Amino acid sequence: AQRVTQPEKLLSVFKGAPVELKCNYSYSGSPELFWYVQYSRQRLQLLLRHISRESIKGFTADLNKGETSFHLKKPFAQEEDSAMYYCALSTKTGYSTLTFGKGTMLLVSP
Amino acid sequence: KAGVTQTPRYLIKTRGQQVTLSCSPISGHRSVSWYQQTPGQGLQFLFEYFSETQRNKGNFPGRFSGRQFSNSRSEMNVSTLELGDSALYLCASSPTTGFNYGYTFGSGTRLTVV
């Protein structure tokens, strides 16, 4: 069975500092990876998908199959980035099921 | 366009009762999935429906069930409620199934079992 691990429950940085939210996965096949974000009092929303190779709100994530990682990065953190971030994995088996990590709370201080 | 709508927002039930939660997906979305979110277990997949058929089911007891109607609206039912069923239940919709475009989530229904 697949698993997603986010080793940090909380990551606290200062505004302007670089951010890296770690995500490691275990899955024997070829996964689809996602980052979801939940801002305070808002619903869970998709931040980015690895297949799109896009940058959203300055965040990027690269799938490293050798290290089975999909870390989320941003060069300069902003206070509005403070939120809960979830890494999620979907398998290409014909279903849309997502396996989520436990999440990392990012706090950006001024 | 309207997002994913879940009703009710909050529910308080007594152990042993049953509960029905409702989800209206984004117009045109045909896949609806349900997730349970708790502080201890995080987000866990319950089931997915597509074209009124259950496509996949997570590792939950048979007390958890669901269905989807012809207009893609979905309901989930939990019978014989237990204290451990207290959670935020999230519904998510997607245009189709079999390829993950990324879900759009609702705000959730907060269920408290006392």
Short mmCIF file of N, CA, C and O in Angstrom, two decimals, chain A residues 1-45:
data_model
loop_
_atom_site.label_atom_id
_atom_site.label_comp_id
_atom_site.label_asym_id
_atom_site.label_seq_id
_atom_site.Cartn_x
_atom_site.Cartn_y
_atom_site.Cartn_z
N ALA A 1 0.84 -1.20 0.00
CA ALA A 1 0.00 0.00 0.00
C ALA A 1 0.88 1.25 0.00
O ALA A 1 1.99 1.24 0.49
N GLN A 2 0.35 2.31 -0.55
CA GLN A 2 1.12 3.54 -0.64
C GLN A 2 1.07 4.30 0.68
O GLN A 2 0.17 4.14 1.48
N ARG A 3 2.09 5.13 0.86
CA ARG A 3 2.17 5.94 2.07
C ARG A 3 2.82 7.27 1.74
O ARG A 3 3.71 7.35 0.90
N VAL A 4 2.38 8.32 2.43
CA VAL A 4 2.98 9.65 2.29
C VAL A 4 3.42 10.12 3.66
O VAL A 4 2.65 10.07 4.62
N THR A 5 4.67 10.56 3.74
CA THR A 5 5.22 11.01 5.02
C THR A 5 5.66 12.46 4.93
O THR A 5 6.42 12.84 4.04
N GLN A 6 5.15 13.26 5.85
CA GLN A 6 5.61 14.63 5.99
C GLN A 6 6.26 14.70 7.37
O GLN A 6 5.55 14.68 8.38
N PRO A 7 7.57 14.71 7.43
CA PRO A 7 8.26 14.53 8.70
C PRO A 7 8.09 15.67 9.69
O PRO A 7 8.26 15.46 10.89
N GLU A 8 7.78 16.86 9.21
CA GLU A 8 7.66 18.00 10.11
C GLU A 8 6.20 18.35 10.35
O GLU A 8 5.46 18.58 9.41
N LYS A 9 5.82 18.42 11.63
CA LYS A 9 4.45 18.87 11.93
C LYS A 9 4.37 20.38 11.83
O LYS A 9 3.34 20.94 11.46
N LEU A 10 5.46 21.05 12.18
CA LEU A 10 5.48 22.50 12.21
C LEU A 10 6.80 23.01 11.64
O LEU A 10 7.88 22.48 11.96
N LEU A 11 6.70 24.00 10.78
CA LEU A 11 7.89 24.66 10.25
C LEU A 11 7.69 26.16 10.43
O LEU A 11 6.73 26.73 9.94
N SER A 12 8.61 26.76 11.16
CA SER A 12 8.50 28.18 11.45
C SER A 12 9.68 28.91 10.83
O SER A 12 10.84 28.54 11.07
N VAL A 13 9.39 29.92 10.01
CA VAL A 13 10.44 30.69 9.34
C VAL A 13 10.10 32.17 9.43
O VAL A 13 8.97 32.55 9.75
N PHE A 14 11.11 33.01 9.13
CA PHE A 14 10.88 34.44 9.06
C PHE A 14 10.56 34.84 7.62
O PHE A 14 10.99 34.20 6.66
N LYS A 15 9.83 35.92 7.50
CA LYS A 15 9.48 36.48 6.19
C LYS A 15 10.76 36.71 5.39
O LYS A 15 11.75 37.23 5.92
N GLY A 16 10.72 36.30 4.13
CA GLY A 16 11.87 36.46 3.26
C GLY A 16 12.83 35.29 3.26
O GLY A 16 13.71 35.21 2.39
N ALA A 17 12.66 34.38 4.20
CA ALA A 17 13.55 33.20 4.26
C ALA A 17 13.05 32.14 3.27
O ALA A 17 11.86 32.09 2.94
N PRO A 18 13.96 31.26 2.82
CA PRO A 18 13.52 30.17 1.95
C PRO A 18 12.75 29.12 2.75
O PRO A 18 12.97 28.93 3.95
N VAL A 19 11.85 28.47 2.04
CA VAL A 19 11.02 27.44 2.69
C VAL A 19 11.13 26.14 1.91
O VAL A 19 11.12 26.14 0.68
N GLU A 20 11.23 25.04 2.65
CA GLU A 20 11.16 23.72 2.03
C GLU A 20 10.32 22.82 2.93
O GLU A 20 10.67 22.54 4.06
N LEU A 21 9.19 22.41 2.41
CA LEU A 21 8.31 21.48 3.12
C LEU A 21 8.56 20.10 2.53
O LEU A 21 8.38 19.87 1.34
N LYS A 22 8.94 19.18 3.40
CA LYS A 22 9.35 17.86 2.92
C LYS A 22 8.18 16.90 2.77
O LYS A 22 7.24 16.89 3.57
N CYS A 23 8.29 16.10 1.73
CA CYS A 23 7.30 15.06 1.49
C CYS A 23 8.03 13.86 0.90
O CYS A 23 8.71 13.98 -0.11
N ASN A 24 7.87 12.71 1.52
CA ASN A 24 8.41 11.45 1.00
C ASN A 24 7.26 10.48 0.81
O ASN A 24 6.29 10.50 1.58
N TYR A 25 7.38 9.64 -0.17
CA TYR A 25 6.29 8.70 -0.43
C TYR A 25 6.85 7.30 -0.64
O TYR A 25 8.04 7.12 -0.93
N SER A 26 5.98 6.34 -0.46
CA SER A 26 6.33 4.96 -0.80
C SER A 26 5.22 4.40 -1.66
O SER A 26 4.05 4.43 -1.29
N TYR A 27 5.62 3.97 -2.84
CA TYR A 27 4.69 3.38 -3.79
C TYR A 27 5.50 2.69 -4.85
O TYR A 27 6.45 3.27 -5.39
N SER A 28 5.16 1.49 -5.17
CA SER A 28 5.97 0.70 -6.09
C SER A 28 5.79 1.11 -7.55
O SER A 28 6.65 0.85 -8.38
N GLY A 29 4.69 1.77 -7.85
CA GLY A 29 4.43 2.17 -9.23
C GLY A 29 4.83 3.61 -9.49
O GLY A 29 5.70 4.17 -8.83
N SER A 30 4.20 4.21 -10.49
CA SER A 30 4.49 5.58 -10.87
C SER A 30 3.37 6.47 -10.34
O SER A 30 2.26 6.45 -10.86
N PRO A 31 3.63 7.26 -9.31
CA PRO A 31 2.55 8.01 -8.68
C PRO A 31 2.29 9.36 -9.32
O PRO A 31 3.11 9.88 -10.07
N GLU A 32 1.13 9.90 -8.97
CA GLU A 32 0.86 11.31 -9.25
C GLU A 32 0.89 12.02 -7.90
O GLU A 32 0.27 11.57 -6.94
N LEU A 33 1.64 13.10 -7.84
CA LEU A 33 1.81 13.79 -6.57
C LEU A 33 1.19 15.18 -6.60
O LEU A 33 1.19 15.85 -7.64
N PHE A 34 0.68 15.58 -5.43
CA PHE A 34 0.00 16.86 -5.31
C PHE A 34 0.39 17.53 -3.99
O PHE A 34 0.77 16.86 -3.03
N TRP A 35 0.27 18.84 -4.00
CA TRP A 35 0.31 19.59 -2.75
C TRP A 35 -1.02 20.33 -2.61
O TRP A 35 -1.47 21.00 -3.55
N TYR A 36 -1.63 20.16 -1.43
CA TYR A 36 -2.85 20.88 -1.09
C TYR A 36 -2.53 21.82 0.06
O TYR A 36 -1.66 21.55 0.89
N VAL A 37 -3.27 22.93 0.13
CA VAL A 37 -3.04 23.91 1.18
C VAL A 37 -4.38 24.28 1.82
O VAL A 37 -5.41 24.30 1.16
N GLN A 38 -4.31 24.52 3.12
CA GLN A 38 -5.51 24.95 3.84
C GLN A 38 -5.16 26.17 4.68
O GLN A 38 -4.45 26.06 5.69
N TYR A 39 -5.62 27.33 4.23
CA TYR A 39 -5.43 28.56 5.00
C TYR A 39 -6.45 28.59 6.12
O TYR A 39 -7.47 27.91 6.07
N SER A 40 -6.15 29.42 7.13
CA SER A 40 -7.02 29.49 8.30
C SER A 40 -8.46 29.78 7.90
O SER A 40 -8.73 30.71 7.14
N ARG A 41 -9.37 28.95 8.38
CA ARG A 41 -10.81 29.12 8.17
C ARG A 41 -11.22 29.00 6.69
O ARG A 41 -12.27 29.49 6.31
N GLN A 42 -10.38 28.38 5.89
CA GLN A 42 -10.73 28.17 4.49
C GLN A 42 -10.70 26.68 4.18
O GLN A 42 -10.19 25.88 4.94
N ARG A 43 -11.28 26.34 3.05
CA ARG A 43 -11.32 24.94 2.67
C ARG A 43 -10.00 24.49 2.07
O ARG A 43 -9.19 25.30 1.62
N LEU A 44 -9.83 23.21 2.08
CA LEU A 44 -8.64 22.60 1.48
C LEU A 44 -8.64 22.87 -0.02
O LEU A 44 -9.65 22.70 -0.69
N GLN A 45 -7.51 23.32 -0.55
CA GLN A 45 -7.47 23.62 -1.98
C GLN A 45 -6.18 23.14 -2.60
O GLN A 45 -5.14 23.08 -1.96
#
